[in-house]
Amino acid sequence: MKKVIFALGVLLVFACSKTSTTTTQSSQPSISTPVIVTPTPNIVYSVKMLDSFSAINKTTSWYLTNKAFSGNFYVDKSKFWGFEEVISNNVSTYIPYNEGTSFSYSASKTYYFQGNGLHLYSDLDGDGKKDLFAPYNRYPQMQLIPNILMYSNYELNENSYNLEFGLKGARKLALSDFDKDGINEIMIFSSGFDFAPFPGDSLGIYSVKNKKMRYLTDDIGYFHGGAVGDINNDGLPDILGYSGGSVVIPIHPMSYINNGNFNFTLQKNIFQGFTSGSNDNFYSVELMDLNKDGKLDLVLAGNGIGIVIPQTNGIYNRANAISLPVKSNQFPNSLNFLDLNGDGNLDIISGYTVNYNNYGVAIYIYTNGQYVEKTSDYVDKSDFPGPVNAQLPSDWIMWYYLYDKDGDGALDIVGDGVQGSGLTNSASQPMKEIWWKNVSGKFIYTVKNL
């Protein structure tokens, strides 16, 4: 925190008596105190830019989820770092586990712990107070049984919580109003058990209103990523998932078309030309109208690869993909969109990792129908390798969001879900907060110890 020190000047005026009866007063010109005007920083990429997104782009889970964020929240510092399972008379109860109760930890007990960054902290139910939603994995049998899904009216009452069990490996949380009632539901994309043979999982929708889950089970996959948006322009948000990386399930995209009243129809025929090869093994998925034709395009990224597929006649044809110049060692694990060069086209801001031992930001500018890497034009520092010691946990950032972190009216690039011994609590390192501060259109790397 910056400290501002004010110096107080004291003016002492001394009156001296004279022995003579005549005094002479010299005339001095008056000197006015100079007025110092601090120039107002030029606001580039105002928060209002998000409000100017097109109607079709406002249907996307990227837009709704990103808009919901207004600050970082640290679940491991909250009342709900995890849950301890207590069994009595063959009945299990789940007691909140946090820093205040950590003294009771025992390796012989069963716990559920939250994955850092996999949460939503926002006003989810529309009452003006922030709520917390987070999935928890069982430990030590990670992901072998369903996650605990916890909802809390945290800002209103930090001791309140509802628990629901569902899915076996939640990977991504996205907001969308599926029934158009003004309250977003929480879309959960799940990979299932994260060890070979990677058997996959279904998808789930959590209702904020009734605190219950709905499941979409017509397609099972290793859904590391997915997105929601009005794919067919009928006014209802649809679901798009991408299954990759499983030994037993072929790589494939899929969609659930929203028919209203939480009825969905599985559709795979809107995808053409995809293969089961490594070049189509994508983990990051977003929907966004990038060519301004009023239809949502598909943005996919994986290890060393990123593509944009325009929607043409309701089809996503792999043959029409526009490549992103992703470096071969980078995995773009978080994708964002903003018109950075003022040409009216949305550009792509990629948060990436390298083998989960590195974090950074890459900028791809839309130029003459292609994307050109222009990171150094917009970001001062972009690549941060993790620990050299292979025995230490890797350093990486799970999500990157666009919001005004410092209250100056401009959008910043903010890391959420900071991972690793060099960034989170350890014997030698305090937890860190990481973001790229927007200073007149240049994103400046900023780190703060918590």
Short mmCIF file of C-alpha atoms in Angstrom, two decimals:
data_model
loop_
_atom_site.label_atom_id
_atom_site.label_comp_id
_atom_site.label_asym_id
_atom_site.label_seq_id
_atom_site.Cartn_x
_atom_site.Cartn_y
_atom_site.Cartn_z
CA MET A 1 0.00 0.00 0.00
CA LYS A 2 1.40 3.39 -0.93
CA LYS A 3 1.98 5.73 1.95
CA VAL A 4 1.44 9.42 1.44
CA ILE A 5 3.40 11.66 3.79
CA PHE A 6 2.23 15.19 4.21
CA ALA A 7 4.81 17.79 5.29
CA LEU A 8 3.38 20.64 7.33
CA GLY A 9 5.08 23.98 6.98
CA VAL A 10 4.82 26.50 9.81
CA LEU A 11 5.02 30.21 9.09
CA LEU A 12 6.19 32.29 12.05
CA VAL A 13 5.68 36.02 11.92
CA PHE A 14 7.67 38.09 14.41
CA ALA A 15 6.72 41.70 15.25
CA CYS A 16 9.69 43.82 16.43
CA SER A 17 9.26 47.16 18.23
CA LYS A 18 11.38 50.15 17.03
CA THR A 19 12.79 52.98 19.16
CA SER A 20 12.27 55.62 16.46
CA THR A 21 8.89 57.18 15.98
CA THR A 22 9.12 57.03 12.19
CA THR A 23 8.93 53.72 10.30
CA THR A 24 9.53 53.11 6.64
CA GLN A 25 7.62 50.27 4.87
CA SER A 26 9.20 48.91 1.73
CA SER A 27 6.92 47.94 -1.11
CA GLN A 28 7.30 44.28 -2.25
CA PRO A 29 5.53 42.79 -5.23
CA SER A 30 2.96 40.13 -4.29
CA ILE A 31 3.84 36.58 -5.26
CA SER A 32 0.92 34.26 -6.06
CA THR A 33 1.12 30.62 -5.01
CA PRO A 34 1.50 28.45 -8.10
CA VAL A 35 -1.35 26.07 -8.84
CA ILE A 36 -0.13 22.56 -9.59
CA VAL A 37 -2.44 20.61 -11.85
CA THR A 38 -1.95 16.87 -12.03
CA PRO A 39 -2.92 15.67 -15.49
CA THR A 40 -5.70 13.12 -15.60
CA PRO A 41 -4.42 9.80 -16.98
CA ASN A 42 -5.75 9.01 -20.41
CA ILE A 43 -8.35 6.26 -20.00
CA VAL A 44 -7.80 3.73 -22.74
CA TYR A 45 -9.99 0.60 -22.79
CA SER A 46 -12.67 2.06 -20.56
CA VAL A 47 -14.92 -0.30 -18.63
CA LYS A 48 -17.72 1.04 -20.84
CA MET A 49 -16.21 -0.84 -23.77
CA LEU A 50 -17.79 -4.04 -22.47
CA ASP A 51 -21.21 -2.40 -22.59
CA SER A 52 -20.70 -1.73 -26.30
CA PHE A 53 -20.36 -5.42 -27.18
CA SER A 54 -22.92 -6.62 -29.72
CA ALA A 55 -26.20 -8.22 -28.65
CA ILE A 56 -25.08 -11.68 -29.81
CA ASN A 57 -21.78 -11.40 -27.91
CA LYS A 58 -23.67 -10.46 -24.77
CA THR A 59 -25.32 -13.91 -24.88
CA THR A 60 -21.96 -15.63 -24.37
CA SER A 61 -20.79 -17.12 -21.11
CA TRP A 62 -17.48 -15.30 -21.63
CA TYR A 63 -19.25 -11.96 -21.49
CA LEU A 64 -21.59 -12.78 -18.60
CA THR A 65 -18.91 -14.45 -16.49
CA ASN A 66 -16.30 -11.78 -17.09
CA LYS A 67 -18.81 -9.00 -16.32
CA ALA A 68 -19.66 -10.73 -13.04
CA PHE A 69 -16.12 -10.33 -11.71
CA SER A 70 -15.24 -7.13 -9.84
CA GLY A 71 -12.46 -8.37 -7.54
CA ASN A 72 -10.40 -11.35 -6.49
CA PHE A 73 -11.67 -13.69 -3.78
CA TYR A 74 -9.46 -16.18 -1.96
CA VAL A 75 -11.44 -19.25 -1.00
CA ASP A 76 -8.56 -20.69 1.02
CA LYS A 77 -8.73 -17.57 3.22
CA SER A 78 -12.50 -17.82 3.63
CA LYS A 79 -14.75 -19.88 5.88
CA PHE A 80 -14.83 -22.55 3.18
CA TRP A 81 -11.28 -23.59 2.35
CA GLY A 82 -12.66 -27.13 2.45
CA PHE A 83 -14.94 -29.55 4.26
CA GLU A 84 -14.16 -32.32 6.73
CA GLU A 85 -16.30 -35.44 6.47
CA VAL A 86 -17.53 -36.66 9.86
CA ILE A 87 -19.23 -40.06 9.95
CA SER A 88 -21.54 -41.02 12.81
CA ASN A 89 -23.87 -44.02 12.72
CA ASN A 90 -23.05 -44.45 9.03
CA VAL A 91 -24.28 -40.92 8.30
CA SER A 92 -21.85 -38.37 6.86
CA THR A 93 -21.91 -34.69 7.74
CA TYR A 94 -19.58 -32.07 6.30
CA ILE A 95 -17.99 -29.47 8.54
CA PRO A 96 -16.38 -26.31 7.06
CA TYR A 97 -12.60 -26.45 7.22
CA ASN A 98 -10.61 -23.20 7.27
CA GLU A 99 -7.60 -21.52 8.84
CA GLY A 100 -9.48 -21.34 12.11
CA THR A 101 -9.98 -25.11 12.23
CA SER A 102 -6.80 -26.29 10.50
CA PHE A 103 -5.26 -27.26 13.82
CA SER A 104 -7.52 -30.32 13.75
CA TYR A 105 -6.12 -31.63 10.47
CA SER A 106 -5.24 -35.32 10.40
CA ALA A 107 -4.08 -37.47 7.51
CA SER A 108 -6.46 -40.15 8.71
CA LYS A 109 -9.50 -37.95 8.11
CA THR A 110 -11.38 -37.42 4.85
CA TYR A 111 -11.53 -33.92 3.41
CA TYR A 112 -12.85 -32.09 0.37
CA PHE A 113 -10.66 -29.23 -0.85
CA GLN A 114 -11.30 -26.44 -3.32
CA GLY A 115 -9.17 -26.02 -6.43
CA ASN A 116 -7.63 -22.54 -6.29
CA GLY A 117 -9.42 -20.31 -8.80
CA LEU A 118 -12.31 -22.63 -9.58
CA HIS A 119 -15.05 -20.53 -8.02
CA LEU A 120 -17.47 -17.69 -8.67
CA TYR A 121 -17.75 -14.76 -6.27
CA SER A 122 -20.38 -12.33 -7.45
CA ASP A 123 -24.01 -11.30 -6.89
CA LEU A 124 -25.45 -14.49 -8.31
CA ASP A 125 -29.02 -14.23 -6.98
CA GLY A 126 -29.63 -10.53 -7.64
CA ASP A 127 -29.97 -9.36 -4.01
CA GLY A 128 -27.10 -6.88 -4.24
CA LYS A 129 -24.75 -9.00 -2.11
CA LYS A 130 -21.96 -11.24 -3.38
CA ASP A 131 -22.40 -15.00 -3.26
CA LEU A 132 -19.82 -17.77 -3.42
CA PHE A 133 -20.06 -20.92 -5.53
CA ALA A 134 -17.24 -23.46 -5.53
CA PRO A 135 -16.71 -27.19 -6.23
CA TYR A 136 -14.59 -29.30 -3.86
CA ASN A 137 -12.69 -32.51 -4.66
CA ARG A 138 -12.40 -35.35 -2.20
CA TYR A 139 -8.93 -35.78 -0.73
CA PRO A 140 -6.92 -37.95 -0.84
CA GLN A 141 -9.08 -39.88 -3.36
CA MET A 142 -9.10 -36.95 -5.78
CA GLN A 143 -12.06 -37.02 -8.18
CA LEU A 144 -12.92 -40.67 -7.61
CA ILE A 145 -16.34 -39.69 -6.26
CA PRO A 146 -18.58 -36.69 -6.97
CA ASN A 147 -17.51 -33.18 -6.04
CA ILE A 148 -19.13 -31.20 -3.28
CA LEU A 149 -20.80 -28.17 -4.89
CA MET A 150 -21.14 -25.37 -2.34
CA TYR A 151 -23.29 -22.25 -2.59
CA SER A 152 -23.12 -19.52 0.05
CA ASN A 153 -24.72 -16.08 0.43
CA TYR A 154 -21.26 -15.20 1.67
CA GLU A 155 -21.35 -11.41 1.84
CA LEU A 156 -24.77 -11.45 3.50
CA ASN A 157 -23.92 -14.28 5.91
CA GLU A 158 -20.48 -15.89 5.68
CA ASN A 159 -21.65 -18.85 7.74
CA SER A 160 -24.45 -19.82 5.34
CA TYR A 161 -24.00 -22.63 2.84
CA ASN A 162 -25.87 -25.23 0.78
CA LEU A 163 -24.18 -28.44 -0.35
CA GLU A 164 -24.97 -30.56 -3.38
CA PHE A 165 -23.01 -33.51 -4.75
CA GLY A 166 -22.40 -33.76 -8.48
CA LEU A 167 -19.85 -34.36 -11.27
CA LYS A 168 -16.42 -35.85 -10.70
CA GLY A 169 -13.98 -33.27 -11.97
CA ALA A 170 -15.34 -29.73 -12.40
CA ARG A 171 -13.04 -27.76 -14.69
CA LYS A 172 -14.81 -24.60 -15.75
CA LEU A 173 -17.68 -22.52 -14.36
CA ALA A 174 -19.65 -20.27 -16.70
CA LEU A 175 -22.71 -18.07 -16.22
CA SER A 176 -25.75 -18.10 -18.50
CA ASP A 177 -29.47 -17.41 -18.15
CA PHE A 178 -30.81 -20.57 -19.77
CA ASP A 179 -34.49 -19.96 -18.94
CA LYS A 180 -34.41 -16.18 -19.51
CA ASP A 181 -35.79 -15.32 -16.06
CA GLY A 182 -33.13 -12.72 -15.27
CA ILE A 183 -31.08 -14.97 -12.96
CA ASN A 184 -28.02 -16.71 -14.36
CA GLU A 185 -27.51 -20.41 -13.86
CA ILE A 186 -24.03 -21.87 -13.38
CA MET A 187 -22.82 -24.08 -16.21
CA ILE A 188 -20.26 -26.66 -15.08
CA PHE A 189 -17.92 -28.35 -17.55
CA SER A 190 -16.30 -31.45 -16.09
CA SER A 191 -13.48 -33.72 -17.27
CA GLY A 192 -14.19 -36.44 -14.73
CA PHE A 193 -11.43 -38.44 -13.07
CA ASP A 194 -8.15 -36.77 -14.11
CA PHE A 195 -5.99 -39.88 -14.47
CA ALA A 196 -5.69 -42.50 -17.19
CA PRO A 197 -7.73 -43.69 -18.91
CA PHE A 198 -9.60 -40.38 -18.39
CA PRO A 199 -13.11 -41.86 -18.55
CA GLY A 200 -14.86 -38.49 -18.83
CA ASP A 201 -18.02 -37.07 -17.32
CA SER A 202 -21.36 -35.49 -18.18
CA LEU A 203 -22.17 -31.76 -17.98
CA GLY A 204 -24.15 -30.03 -15.25
CA ILE A 205 -26.23 -26.91 -14.68
CA TYR A 206 -26.56 -25.54 -11.15
CA SER A 207 -29.74 -23.58 -10.39
CA VAL A 208 -29.05 -20.57 -8.18
CA LYS A 209 -32.77 -20.30 -7.38
CA ASN A 210 -33.38 -23.80 -6.03
CA LYS A 211 -29.78 -24.88 -5.27
CA LYS A 212 -30.13 -28.05 -7.34
CA MET A 213 -28.25 -29.66 -10.21
CA ARG A 214 -29.47 -30.69 -13.64
CA TYR A 215 -27.39 -33.08 -15.74
CA LEU A 216 -26.83 -33.43 -19.47
CA THR A 217 -25.82 -37.04 -20.02
CA ASP A 218 -26.34 -37.72 -23.74
CA ASP A 219 -22.63 -37.22 -24.39
CA ILE A 220 -19.80 -38.25 -22.06
CA GLY A 221 -16.41 -36.65 -22.57
CA TYR A 222 -13.26 -35.21 -21.05
CA PHE A 223 -14.70 -31.69 -21.05
CA HIS A 224 -11.78 -29.56 -19.96
CA GLY A 225 -13.40 -26.58 -21.67
CA GLY A 226 -16.69 -25.35 -23.04
CA ALA A 227 -18.76 -22.24 -23.60
CA VAL A 228 -22.35 -21.02 -23.78
CA GLY A 229 -23.98 -18.67 -26.27
CA ASP A 230 -26.87 -18.36 -28.69
CA ILE A 231 -25.42 -20.52 -31.46
CA ASN A 232 -28.54 -20.67 -33.64
CA ASN A 233 -29.77 -17.11 -32.99
CA ASP A 234 -33.14 -18.15 -31.57
CA GLY A 235 -32.81 -16.05 -28.43
CA LEU A 236 -31.86 -18.97 -26.15
CA PRO A 237 -28.30 -19.75 -24.99
CA ASP A 238 -26.88 -23.06 -26.20
CA ILE A 239 -24.01 -25.15 -24.84
CA LEU A 240 -20.84 -26.11 -26.66
CA GLY A 241 -18.29 -28.52 -25.18
CA TYR A 242 -15.06 -30.03 -26.41
CA SER A 243 -13.81 -33.45 -25.33
CA GLY A 244 -10.08 -33.94 -25.62
CA GLY A 245 -7.28 -35.90 -24.03
CA SER A 246 -9.09 -39.11 -23.10
CA VAL A 247 -7.63 -42.55 -23.78
CA VAL A 248 -11.05 -44.18 -24.15
CA ILE A 249 -13.17 -41.36 -25.64
CA PRO A 250 -12.36 -39.99 -29.11
CA ILE A 251 -11.62 -36.29 -29.37
CA HIS A 252 -14.78 -34.49 -30.45
CA PRO A 253 -16.78 -31.27 -30.20
CA MET A 254 -20.45 -31.38 -29.23
CA SER A 255 -23.35 -29.05 -28.54
CA TYR A 256 -26.63 -29.03 -26.67
CA ILE A 257 -29.23 -26.84 -28.37
CA ASN A 258 -31.58 -25.09 -25.94
CA ASN A 259 -35.25 -25.76 -26.69
CA GLY A 260 -36.52 -23.78 -23.69
CA ASN A 261 -37.68 -24.86 -20.22
CA PHE A 262 -34.31 -26.58 -19.64
CA ASN A 263 -34.87 -29.00 -22.52
CA PHE A 264 -31.75 -29.58 -24.60
CA THR A 265 -31.07 -31.59 -27.75
CA LEU A 266 -27.62 -33.03 -28.40
CA GLN A 267 -26.27 -31.93 -31.80
CA LYS A 268 -22.97 -32.92 -33.34
CA ASN A 269 -23.78 -32.29 -37.00
CA ILE A 270 -22.94 -28.59 -36.70
CA PHE A 271 -19.24 -29.58 -36.66
CA GLN A 272 -17.38 -30.67 -39.77
CA GLY A 273 -13.80 -31.71 -40.53
CA PHE A 274 -12.60 -32.37 -36.99
CA THR A 275 -10.25 -35.31 -36.42
CA SER A 276 -9.11 -37.30 -33.41
CA GLY A 277 -5.48 -36.26 -33.94
CA SER A 278 -3.34 -34.12 -31.65
CA ASN A 279 -3.90 -31.04 -33.85
CA ASP A 280 -7.53 -31.10 -32.74
CA ASN A 281 -6.90 -31.74 -29.05
CA PHE A 282 -8.33 -28.53 -27.62
CA TYR A 283 -8.88 -27.65 -23.97
CA SER A 284 -9.84 -23.94 -24.04
CA VAL A 285 -13.17 -23.03 -25.64
CA GLU A 286 -15.02 -19.75 -26.13
CA LEU A 287 -17.81 -18.43 -28.37
CA MET A 288 -17.62 -14.89 -29.75
CA ASP A 289 -18.72 -13.10 -32.92
CA LEU A 290 -15.34 -11.95 -34.20
CA ASN A 291 -16.16 -11.24 -37.85
CA LYS A 292 -19.20 -9.10 -37.01
CA ASP A 293 -21.71 -11.10 -39.05
CA GLY A 294 -24.08 -11.55 -36.09
CA LYS A 295 -23.19 -15.23 -35.62
CA LEU A 296 -21.04 -16.72 -32.89
CA ASP A 297 -17.65 -17.98 -34.01
CA LEU A 298 -15.77 -20.76 -32.23
CA VAL A 299 -12.40 -20.10 -30.58
CA LEU A 300 -10.34 -23.16 -29.58
CA ALA A 301 -6.88 -23.51 -28.05
CA GLY A 302 -4.61 -26.30 -26.85
CA ASN A 303 -0.92 -26.99 -26.40
CA GLY A 304 0.87 -24.92 -29.02
CA ILE A 305 -2.25 -24.25 -31.06
CA GLY A 306 -5.14 -21.82 -31.32
CA ILE A 307 -7.80 -21.36 -34.00
CA VAL A 308 -10.89 -19.31 -34.80
CA ILE A 309 -13.62 -21.03 -36.82
CA PRO A 310 -16.26 -18.71 -38.31
CA GLN A 311 -19.80 -20.00 -38.26
CA THR A 312 -21.05 -20.44 -41.83
CA ASN A 313 -24.63 -21.52 -42.53
CA GLY A 314 -24.89 -22.82 -38.98
CA ILE A 315 -21.76 -25.00 -39.36
CA TYR A 316 -18.32 -24.87 -37.74
CA ASN A 317 -16.07 -26.29 -40.45
CA ARG A 318 -12.52 -27.07 -39.34
CA ALA A 319 -11.30 -26.36 -42.87
CA ASN A 320 -12.27 -22.69 -42.46
CA ALA A 321 -10.14 -22.21 -39.33
CA ILE A 322 -8.02 -19.09 -38.94
CA SER A 323 -4.84 -19.89 -37.00
CA LEU A 324 -3.57 -17.96 -34.01
CA PRO A 325 0.24 -17.61 -33.94
CA VAL A 326 0.57 -19.47 -30.64
CA LYS A 327 4.13 -20.43 -29.71
CA SER A 328 4.74 -24.17 -29.76
CA ASN A 329 5.46 -24.38 -26.03
CA GLN A 330 2.47 -22.32 -24.88
CA PHE A 331 -0.95 -23.51 -23.74
CA PRO A 332 -3.54 -20.67 -23.94
CA ASN A 333 -5.64 -21.67 -20.93
CA SER A 334 -7.72 -18.48 -20.72
CA LEU A 335 -9.06 -16.40 -23.63
CA ASN A 336 -10.39 -12.82 -23.56
CA PHE A 337 -11.63 -10.36 -26.16
CA LEU A 338 -11.25 -6.59 -26.62
CA ASP A 339 -10.73 -4.14 -29.47
CA LEU A 340 -7.18 -3.09 -28.64
CA ASN A 341 -6.17 -1.12 -31.73
CA GLY A 342 -9.44 0.75 -32.22
CA ASP A 343 -10.27 -0.66 -35.65
CA GLY A 344 -13.69 -1.96 -34.60
CA ASN A 345 -12.60 -5.62 -34.51
CA LEU A 346 -12.24 -7.70 -31.36
CA ASP A 347 -8.69 -8.86 -30.71
CA ILE A 348 -7.69 -11.80 -28.50
CA ILE A 349 -5.91 -11.61 -25.15
CA SER A 350 -4.56 -15.02 -24.20
CA GLY A 351 -3.42 -15.98 -20.72
CA TYR A 352 -1.15 -18.97 -21.08
CA THR A 353 1.05 -21.45 -19.28
CA VAL A 354 3.99 -23.60 -20.37
CA ASN A 355 3.64 -27.12 -18.96
CA TYR A 356 1.92 -25.60 -15.93
CA ASN A 357 5.26 -24.10 -14.89
CA ASN A 358 5.01 -20.64 -16.34
CA TYR A 359 2.46 -17.85 -16.78
CA GLY A 360 2.07 -14.94 -19.14
CA VAL A 361 -0.07 -12.93 -21.55
CA ALA A 362 -0.07 -12.96 -25.37
CA ILE A 363 -1.87 -10.48 -27.63
CA TYR A 364 -3.26 -11.40 -31.07
CA ILE A 365 -4.42 -8.46 -33.20
CA TYR A 366 -6.92 -9.04 -36.00
CA THR A 367 -5.29 -7.77 -39.21
CA ASN A 368 -6.63 -8.27 -42.74
CA GLY A 369 -8.46 -11.47 -41.94
CA GLN A 370 -5.63 -12.97 -39.87
CA TYR A 371 -4.30 -12.69 -36.32
CA VAL A 372 -0.84 -11.21 -35.71
CA GLU A 373 1.05 -11.56 -32.42
CA LYS A 374 1.67 -8.05 -31.03
CA THR A 375 2.24 -8.69 -27.36
CA SER A 376 5.11 -6.24 -26.85
CA ASP A 377 3.00 -3.38 -28.24
CA TYR A 378 0.49 -3.73 -25.42
CA VAL A 379 2.17 -5.55 -22.50
CA ASP A 380 5.40 -4.53 -20.77
CA LYS A 381 6.29 -7.97 -19.34
CA SER A 382 4.57 -11.09 -20.59
CA ASP A 383 6.46 -14.29 -19.76
CA PHE A 384 7.28 -15.56 -16.26
CA PRO A 385 8.99 -18.97 -15.90
CA GLY A 386 8.22 -21.04 -12.82
CA PRO A 387 10.63 -22.55 -10.28
CA VAL A 388 13.82 -24.14 -11.57
CA ASN A 389 13.65 -26.77 -8.85
CA ALA A 390 11.49 -29.53 -10.31
CA GLN A 391 10.49 -30.65 -6.82
CA LEU A 392 8.61 -27.43 -6.21
CA PRO A 393 4.99 -27.07 -7.36
CA SER A 394 4.59 -25.28 -10.68
CA ASP A 395 3.72 -21.59 -10.97
CA TRP A 396 0.82 -20.73 -13.25
CA ILE A 397 -2.46 -18.78 -13.33
CA MET A 398 -5.75 -20.54 -14.00
CA TRP A 399 -7.88 -17.64 -15.27
CA TYR A 400 -7.37 -14.14 -16.62
CA TYR A 401 -10.27 -11.65 -16.43
CA LEU A 402 -10.85 -8.15 -17.78
CA TYR A 403 -12.17 -5.75 -15.17
CA ASP A 404 -11.25 -2.48 -13.47
CA LYS A 405 -9.19 -3.73 -10.55
CA ASP A 406 -7.90 -0.38 -9.27
CA GLY A 407 -11.02 1.75 -9.76
CA ASP A 408 -9.57 4.14 -12.33
CA GLY A 409 -12.26 3.44 -14.94
CA ALA A 410 -9.99 1.38 -17.22
CA LEU A 411 -9.97 -2.38 -17.83
CA ASP A 412 -7.03 -4.31 -16.40
CA ILE A 413 -5.93 -7.90 -17.06
CA VAL A 414 -6.31 -9.69 -13.74
CA GLY A 415 -5.04 -13.15 -12.78
CA ASP A 416 -7.32 -15.37 -10.72
CA GLY A 417 -6.45 -18.83 -9.43
CA VAL A 418 -2.76 -18.24 -8.83
CA GLN A 419 -0.96 -21.57 -8.43
CA GLY A 420 2.48 -22.71 -7.26
CA SER A 421 5.04 -22.41 -4.48
CA GLY A 422 6.43 -19.16 -5.84
CA LEU A 423 3.01 -17.49 -5.94
CA THR A 424 0.94 -18.98 -3.14
CA ASN A 425 1.52 -19.68 0.53
CA SER A 426 4.72 -21.60 1.26
CA ALA A 427 7.48 -21.57 3.82
CA SER A 428 9.39 -18.84 1.98
CA GLN A 429 6.79 -17.06 -0.14
CA PRO A 430 3.64 -15.12 0.77
CA MET A 431 0.55 -15.42 -1.41
CA LYS A 432 0.67 -13.05 -4.36
CA GLU A 433 -1.89 -11.08 -6.32
CA ILE A 434 -0.95 -10.64 -9.98
CA TRP A 435 -2.41 -8.38 -12.62
CA TRP A 436 -1.44 -6.23 -15.59
CA LYS A 437 -2.46 -2.66 -14.76
CA ASN A 438 -3.80 -0.59 -17.63
CA VAL A 439 -1.74 2.63 -17.79
CA SER A 440 -2.96 4.71 -20.72
CA GLY A 441 -3.39 1.62 -22.88
CA LYS A 442 -0.24 -0.24 -21.84
CA PHE A 443 -0.70 -3.23 -19.55
CA ILE A 444 1.94 -3.07 -16.82
CA TYR A 445 2.84 -6.19 -14.86
CA THR A 446 1.97 -5.68 -11.20
CA VAL A 447 2.43 -8.03 -8.26
CA LYS A 448 1.43 -7.57 -4.64
CA ASN A 449 2.11 -9.73 -1.60
CA LEU A 450 -1.03 -10.48 0.38
#
